[in-house]
Amino acid sequence: MANNNKLGGADRRHFFKTGFRGAPGTFELNNEQLKELQHTLLGMLQDFIAVFEEEGIFYTLSGGSVLGAIRHKGFIPWDDDIDINMPRADFEHLKRIFEDRLGDKYVLCAPEIGEGYGMAHVQIKKKGTVYKAFNELNMKNTGIFIDIFVLESTYDNALRRKLHGYRCLALGYMLTCKKTAEDWDKLKGYLVNNPELMKAYKKKMSFGKLLGFVSLDALSFKVIRVYSKCRDNKSTYVCIPSGRKHYFGEMYKREDMCESLQAVFEGINVRIPKGTETYMNMLYDSNYMRIPPVEDREIHSAVELRF
């Protein structure tokens, strides 16, 4: 495997996801577990869509879930998650109504909510379930989850946009390093069989320890303040600083991401971005409809799973 410092966004994500394969104390889902997990996630998605539509909250599927919808009409067969994109204003609406509409069955986890969450994207987790991964070792809520990636406005002025992007990248990296440092005592045991991954995480841990003057929650709040700093809801571009390719690698024209098309996902009607082709080319490449060989498929390792 190539030196991780030279990896691009998608390759980097693949490296960190698959690097835990076979790690002590982890397991890969068997077919029965995967099918049950997908069934649970689909039920969650149906619950969320019903509330989103009633409340006028705009969303689309995100990332691999979009690819699954257009290539497989549902889950990518080996995939174990569902991702959603949502503009900042709509996510703020969701936060306001969450407890009344979804709080009986679900927990909303977001950087600005705190409670030691410490990740830059959002998750909605199902109460009474457990799906613990390597990045949730010290987390309070570890239920089966759906990811939400918030679409942030960015500046039309090129210089302001660039400065905003660099600040987002810096703060996002600081947050991952801080979380790695806080999780280190539990995390390092999962890295012993992968020297390259151990080296990458040790680097993050070392930098994270230098941030001892700020709490994980305080840094999380700061990250979101920077991510959401541009409040121009009519700007030409939006971006996903918490996405797999981060700020500059996930910058799109507003109409491509904040308008939608209808699609079908496992028999239910869903929204996907209007600019799906552009979006898939950006995240993957022009061959995104090709089924990848087994060795290139993202397989997630779990620490604990309970339905």
mmCIF file of N, CA and C in Angstrom, residues 11-93:
data_model
loop_
_atom_site.group_PDB
_atom_site.id
_atom_site.type_symbol
_atom_site.label_atom_id
_atom_site.label_comp_id
_atom_site.label_asym_id
_atom_site.label_seq_id
_atom_site.Cartn_x
_atom_site.Cartn_y
_atom_site.Cartn_z
ATOM 1 N N ASP A 11 -9.091 7.382 -1.663
ATOM 2 C CA ASP A 11 -8.118 6.362 -1.277
ATOM 3 C C ASP A 11 -7.804 6.438 0.214
ATOM 4 N N ARG A 12 -7.736 7.656 0.738
ATOM 5 C CA ARG A 12 -7.456 7.830 2.165
ATOM 6 C C ARG A 12 -8.581 7.212 2.993
ATOM 7 N N ARG A 13 -9.832 7.469 2.593
ATOM 8 C CA ARG A 13 -10.966 6.907 3.324
ATOM 9 C C ARG A 13 -10.927 5.385 3.269
ATOM 10 N N HIS A 14 -10.615 4.839 2.085
ATOM 11 C CA HIS A 14 -10.515 3.389 1.940
ATOM 12 C C HIS A 14 -9.410 2.845 2.846
ATOM 13 N N PHE A 15 -8.286 3.552 2.904
ATOM 14 C CA PHE A 15 -7.164 3.114 3.740
ATOM 15 C C PHE A 15 -7.581 3.018 5.200
ATOM 16 N N PHE A 16 -8.225 4.070 5.720
ATOM 17 C CA PHE A 16 -8.587 4.073 7.132
ATOM 18 C C PHE A 16 -9.742 3.127 7.422
ATOM 19 N N LYS A 17 -10.641 2.899 6.481
ATOM 20 C CA LYS A 17 -11.749 1.973 6.710
ATOM 21 C C LYS A 17 -11.265 0.531 6.695
ATOM 22 N N THR A 18 -10.531 0.157 5.623
ATOM 23 C CA THR A 18 -10.142 -1.233 5.467
ATOM 24 C C THR A 18 -8.920 -1.596 6.285
ATOM 25 N N GLY A 19 -8.193 -0.584 6.795
ATOM 26 C CA GLY A 19 -7.009 -0.860 7.591
ATOM 27 C C GLY A 19 -7.303 -1.583 8.881
ATOM 28 N N PHE A 20 -8.547 -1.535 9.342
ATOM 29 C CA PHE A 20 -8.933 -2.215 10.568
ATOM 30 C C PHE A 20 -9.405 -3.644 10.308
ATOM 31 N N ARG A 21 -9.408 -4.056 9.056
ATOM 32 C CA ARG A 21 -9.846 -5.410 8.733
ATOM 33 C C ARG A 21 -8.942 -6.413 9.442
ATOM 34 N N GLY A 22 -9.545 -7.293 10.212
ATOM 35 C CA GLY A 22 -8.780 -8.308 10.919
ATOM 36 C C GLY A 22 -8.107 -7.826 12.182
ATOM 37 N N ALA A 23 -8.381 -6.580 12.604
ATOM 38 C CA ALA A 23 -7.760 -6.071 13.824
ATOM 39 C C ALA A 23 -8.273 -6.834 15.037
ATOM 40 N N PRO A 24 -7.440 -7.019 16.059
ATOM 41 C CA PRO A 24 -7.880 -7.729 17.259
ATOM 42 C C PRO A 24 -9.126 -7.077 17.847
ATOM 43 N N GLY A 25 -10.112 -7.900 18.189
ATOM 44 C CA GLY A 25 -11.326 -7.386 18.815
ATOM 45 C C GLY A 25 -12.367 -6.861 17.856
ATOM 46 N N THR A 26 -12.100 -6.946 16.530
ATOM 47 C CA THR A 26 -13.087 -6.519 15.548
ATOM 48 C C THR A 26 -13.554 -7.720 14.734
ATOM 49 N N PHE A 27 -14.653 -7.538 14.024
ATOM 50 C CA PHE A 27 -15.166 -8.595 13.160
ATOM 51 C C PHE A 27 -15.832 -7.963 11.944
ATOM 52 N N GLU A 28 -15.854 -8.720 10.850
ATOM 53 C CA GLU A 28 -16.603 -8.300 9.674
ATOM 54 C C GLU A 28 -17.982 -8.936 9.721
ATOM 55 N N LEU A 29 -18.980 -8.200 9.301
ATOM 56 C CA LEU A 29 -20.336 -8.702 9.338
ATOM 57 C C LEU A 29 -20.494 -9.879 8.375
ATOM 58 N N ASN A 30 -21.164 -10.936 8.835
ATOM 59 C CA ASN A 30 -21.508 -12.019 7.920
ATOM 60 C C ASN A 30 -22.764 -11.629 7.144
ATOM 61 N N ASN A 31 -23.155 -12.449 6.186
ATOM 62 C CA ASN A 31 -24.275 -12.106 5.308
ATOM 63 C C ASN A 31 -25.570 -11.891 6.082
ATOM 64 N N GLU A 32 -25.805 -12.720 7.087
ATOM 65 C CA GLU A 32 -27.025 -12.595 7.870
ATOM 66 C C GLU A 32 -27.038 -11.287 8.654
ATOM 67 N N GLN A 33 -25.912 -10.960 9.279
ATOM 68 C CA GLN A 33 -25.826 -9.701 10.021
ATOM 69 C C GLN A 33 -25.968 -8.501 9.098
ATOM 70 N N LEU A 34 -25.334 -8.578 7.927
ATOM 71 C CA LEU A 34 -25.395 -7.474 6.980
ATOM 72 C C LEU A 34 -26.831 -7.240 6.520
ATOM 73 N N LYS A 35 -27.550 -8.315 6.203
ATOM 74 C CA LYS A 35 -28.930 -8.176 5.748
ATOM 75 C C LYS A 35 -29.815 -7.594 6.848
ATOM 76 N N GLU A 36 -29.613 -8.036 8.089
ATOM 77 C CA GLU A 36 -30.415 -7.502 9.189
ATOM 78 C C GLU A 36 -30.090 -6.031 9.434
ATOM 79 N N LEU A 37 -28.808 -5.686 9.323
ATOM 80 C CA LEU A 37 -28.416 -4.288 9.493
ATOM 81 C C LEU A 37 -29.034 -3.426 8.397
ATOM 82 N N GLN A 38 -28.968 -3.879 7.165
ATOM 83 C CA GLN A 38 -29.561 -3.121 6.061
ATOM 84 C C GLN A 38 -31.068 -2.962 6.253
ATOM 85 N N HIS A 39 -31.729 -4.005 6.731
ATOM 86 C CA HIS A 39 -33.168 -3.932 6.997
ATOM 87 C C HIS A 39 -33.467 -2.873 8.064
ATOM 88 N N THR A 40 -32.656 -2.840 9.111
ATOM 89 C CA THR A 40 -32.830 -1.838 10.174
ATOM 90 C C THR A 40 -32.609 -0.432 9.635
ATOM 91 N N LEU A 41 -31.553 -0.256 8.853
ATOM 92 C CA LEU A 41 -31.254 1.061 8.283
ATOM 93 C C LEU A 41 -32.368 1.533 7.358
ATOM 94 N N LEU A 42 -32.929 0.627 6.578
ATOM 95 C CA LEU A 42 -34.004 1.008 5.660
ATOM 96 C C LEU A 42 -35.231 1.476 6.441
ATOM 97 N N GLY A 43 -35.548 0.806 7.545
ATOM 98 C CA GLY A 43 -36.651 1.250 8.385
ATOM 99 C C GLY A 43 -36.397 2.618 8.973
ATOM 100 N N MET A 44 -35.156 2.869 9.384
ATOM 101 C CA MET A 44 -34.793 4.191 9.891
ATOM 102 C C MET A 44 -34.972 5.252 8.805
ATOM 103 N N LEU A 45 -34.488 4.955 7.609
ATOM 104 C CA LEU A 45 -34.597 5.911 6.508
ATOM 105 C C LEU A 45 -36.053 6.254 6.229
ATOM 106 N N GLN A 46 -36.924 5.266 6.251
ATOM 107 C CA GLN A 46 -38.344 5.515 6.023
ATOM 108 C C GLN A 46 -38.914 6.437 7.096
ATOM 109 N N ASP A 47 -38.538 6.201 8.343
ATOM 110 C CA ASP A 47 -38.982 7.079 9.432
ATOM 111 C C ASP A 47 -38.529 8.513 9.187
ATOM 112 N N PHE A 48 -37.269 8.677 8.805
ATOM 113 C CA PHE A 48 -36.709 10.011 8.622
ATOM 114 C C PHE A 48 -37.362 10.727 7.443
ATOM 115 N N ILE A 49 -37.511 10.019 6.327
ATOM 116 C CA ILE A 49 -38.091 10.640 5.137
ATOM 117 C C ILE A 49 -39.507 11.126 5.428
ATOM 118 N N ALA A 50 -40.276 10.329 6.162
ATOM 119 C CA ALA A 50 -41.649 10.734 6.491
ATOM 120 C C ALA A 50 -41.654 12.059 7.240
ATOM 121 N N VAL A 51 -40.756 12.212 8.205
ATOM 122 C CA VAL A 51 -40.668 13.460 8.975
ATOM 123 C C VAL A 51 -40.128 14.586 8.102
ATOM 124 N N PHE A 52 -39.098 14.310 7.309
ATOM 125 C CA PHE A 52 -38.526 15.347 6.447
ATOM 126 C C PHE A 52 -39.597 15.916 5.512
ATOM 127 N N GLU A 53 -40.376 15.032 4.905
ATOM 128 C CA GLU A 53 -41.387 15.486 3.948
ATOM 129 C C GLU A 53 -42.482 16.285 4.658
ATOM 130 N N GLU A 54 -42.907 15.840 5.814
ATOM 131 C CA GLU A 54 -43.953 16.553 6.555
ATOM 132 C C GLU A 54 -43.468 17.914 7.034
ATOM 133 N N GLU A 55 -42.210 18.012 7.390
ATOM 134 C CA GLU A 55 -41.656 19.249 7.940
ATOM 135 C C GLU A 55 -41.063 20.165 6.870
ATOM 136 N N GLY A 56 -41.047 19.718 5.622
ATOM 137 C CA GLY A 56 -40.456 20.526 4.558
ATOM 138 C C GLY A 56 -38.955 20.634 4.668
ATOM 139 N N ILE A 57 -38.315 19.592 5.186
ATOM 140 C CA ILE A 57 -36.858 19.553 5.326
ATOM 141 C C ILE A 57 -36.261 18.938 4.066
ATOM 142 N N PHE A 58 -35.412 19.689 3.393
ATOM 143 C CA PHE A 58 -34.797 19.175 2.169
ATOM 144 C C PHE A 58 -33.651 18.228 2.514
ATOM 145 N N TYR A 59 -33.576 17.126 1.781
ATOM 146 C CA TYR A 59 -32.489 16.167 1.939
ATOM 147 C C TYR A 59 -32.264 15.498 0.598
ATOM 148 N N THR A 60 -31.113 14.903 0.426
ATOM 149 C CA THR A 60 -30.903 13.897 -0.621
ATOM 150 C C THR A 60 -30.073 12.787 -0.015
ATOM 151 N N LEU A 61 -30.090 11.637 -0.647
ATOM 152 C CA LEU A 61 -29.101 10.630 -0.293
ATOM 153 C C LEU A 61 -27.717 11.188 -0.594
ATOM 154 N N SER A 62 -26.712 10.571 -0.012
ATOM 155 C CA SER A 62 -25.341 11.061 -0.107
ATOM 156 C C SER A 62 -24.406 9.917 -0.464
ATOM 157 N N GLY A 63 -23.271 10.248 -1.089
ATOM 158 C CA GLY A 63 -22.172 9.318 -1.281
ATOM 159 C C GLY A 63 -22.572 7.967 -1.854
ATOM 160 N N GLY A 64 -22.157 6.911 -1.144
ATOM 161 C CA GLY A 64 -22.403 5.556 -1.612
ATOM 162 C C GLY A 64 -23.867 5.195 -1.682
ATOM 163 N N SER A 65 -24.712 5.896 -0.928
ATOM 164 C CA SER A 65 -26.151 5.619 -1.009
ATOM 165 C C SER A 65 -26.723 6.114 -2.328
ATOM 166 N N VAL A 66 -26.192 7.228 -2.856
ATOM 167 C CA VAL A 66 -26.585 7.682 -4.190
ATOM 168 C C VAL A 66 -26.119 6.668 -5.226
ATOM 169 N N LEU A 67 -24.883 6.234 -5.104
ATOM 170 C CA LEU A 67 -24.360 5.236 -6.039
ATOM 171 C C LEU A 67 -25.189 3.960 -5.983
ATOM 172 N N GLY A 68 -25.566 3.539 -4.781
ATOM 173 C CA GLY A 68 -26.411 2.361 -4.649
ATOM 174 C C GLY A 68 -27.742 2.550 -5.341
ATOM 175 N N ALA A 69 -28.343 3.734 -5.186
ATOM 176 C CA ALA A 69 -29.651 3.994 -5.787
ATOM 177 C C ALA A 69 -29.601 3.921 -7.305
ATOM 178 N N ILE A 70 -28.551 4.478 -7.915
ATOM 179 C CA ILE A 70 -28.514 4.526 -9.383
ATOM 180 C C ILE A 70 -27.915 3.261 -9.994
ATOM 181 N N ARG A 71 -27.049 2.564 -9.243
ATOM 182 C CA ARG A 71 -26.405 1.379 -9.806
ATOM 183 C C ARG A 71 -27.105 0.085 -9.400
ATOM 184 N N HIS A 72 -27.697 0.054 -8.186
ATOM 185 C CA HIS A 72 -28.283 -1.195 -7.673
ATOM 186 C C HIS A 72 -29.748 -1.042 -7.293
ATOM 187 N N LYS A 73 -30.290 0.174 -7.435
ATOM 188 C CA LYS A 73 -31.662 0.462 -6.991
ATOM 189 C C LYS A 73 -31.834 0.211 -5.497
ATOM 190 N N GLY A 74 -30.779 0.322 -4.757
ATOM 191 C CA GLY A 74 -30.826 0.098 -3.315
ATOM 192 C C GLY A 74 -29.420 0.069 -2.753
ATOM 193 N N PHE A 75 -29.218 -0.722 -1.720
ATOM 194 C CA PHE A 75 -27.893 -0.826 -1.119
ATOM 195 C C PHE A 75 -26.863 -1.354 -2.112
ATOM 196 N N ILE A 76 -25.664 -0.801 -2.103
ATOM 197 C CA ILE A 76 -24.539 -1.533 -2.674
ATOM 198 C C ILE A 76 -24.470 -2.837 -1.884
ATOM 199 N N PRO A 77 -24.436 -3.975 -2.529
ATOM 200 C CA PRO A 77 -24.647 -5.249 -1.812
ATOM 201 C C PRO A 77 -23.774 -5.464 -0.590
ATOM 202 N N TRP A 78 -22.559 -4.933 -0.578
ATOM 203 C CA TRP A 78 -21.660 -5.142 0.558
ATOM 204 C C TRP A 78 -21.640 -3.945 1.513
ATOM 205 N N ASP A 79 -22.506 -2.958 1.282
ATOM 206 C CA ASP A 79 -22.474 -1.733 2.083
ATOM 207 C C ASP A 79 -23.291 -1.896 3.364
ATOM 208 N N ASP A 80 -22.848 -1.228 4.429
ATOM 209 C CA ASP A 80 -23.510 -1.372 5.725
ATOM 210 C C ASP A 80 -23.912 -0.030 6.317
ATOM 211 N N ASP A 81 -24.142 0.975 5.454
ATOM 212 C CA ASP A 81 -24.606 2.248 5.987
ATOM 213 C C ASP A 81 -25.457 2.986 4.964
ATOM 214 N N ILE A 82 -26.118 4.046 5.442
ATOM 215 C CA ILE A 82 -26.873 4.970 4.599
ATOM 216 C C ILE A 82 -26.408 6.372 4.941
ATOM 217 N N ASP A 83 -26.188 7.183 3.908
ATOM 218 C CA ASP A 83 -25.724 8.554 4.084
ATOM 219 C C ASP A 83 -26.738 9.522 3.496
ATOM 220 N N ILE A 84 -26.844 10.688 4.136
ATOM 221 C CA ILE A 84 -27.765 11.743 3.713
ATOM 222 C C ILE A 84 -27.009 13.067 3.656
ATOM 223 N N ASN A 85 -27.341 13.890 2.647
ATOM 224 C CA ASN A 85 -26.892 15.279 2.601
ATOM 225 C C ASN A 85 -28.048 16.197 2.967
ATOM 226 N N MET A 86 -27.743 17.315 3.631
ATOM 227 C CA MET A 86 -28.792 18.244 4.053
ATOM 228 C C MET A 86 -28.200 19.644 4.191
ATOM 229 N N PRO A 87 -28.815 20.655 3.586
ATOM 230 C CA PRO A 87 -28.314 22.021 3.748
ATOM 231 C C PRO A 87 -28.362 22.471 5.209
ATOM 232 N N ARG A 88 -27.494 23.398 5.552
ATOM 233 C CA ARG A 88 -27.389 23.871 6.941
ATOM 234 C C ARG A 88 -28.733 24.351 7.491
ATOM 235 N N ALA A 89 -29.479 25.170 6.724
ATOM 236 C CA ALA A 89 -30.752 25.699 7.222
ATOM 237 C C ALA A 89 -31.728 24.576 7.533
ATOM 238 N N ASP A 90 -31.740 23.541 6.716
ATOM 239 C CA ASP A 90 -32.647 22.419 6.946
ATOM 240 C C ASP A 90 -32.199 21.590 8.148
ATOM 241 N N PHE A 91 -30.883 21.473 8.337
ATOM 242 C CA PHE A 91 -30.413 20.761 9.523
ATOM 243 C C PHE A 91 -30.765 21.523 10.796
ATOM 244 N N GLU A 92 -30.694 22.842 10.754
ATOM 245 C CA GLU A 92 -31.090 23.624 11.918
ATOM 246 C C GLU A 92 -32.567 23.405 12.224
ATOM 247 N N HIS A 93 -33.386 23.303 11.189
ATOM 248 C CA HIS A 93 -34.811 22.981 11.355
ATOM 249 C C HIS A 93 -34.958 21.599 11.999
#
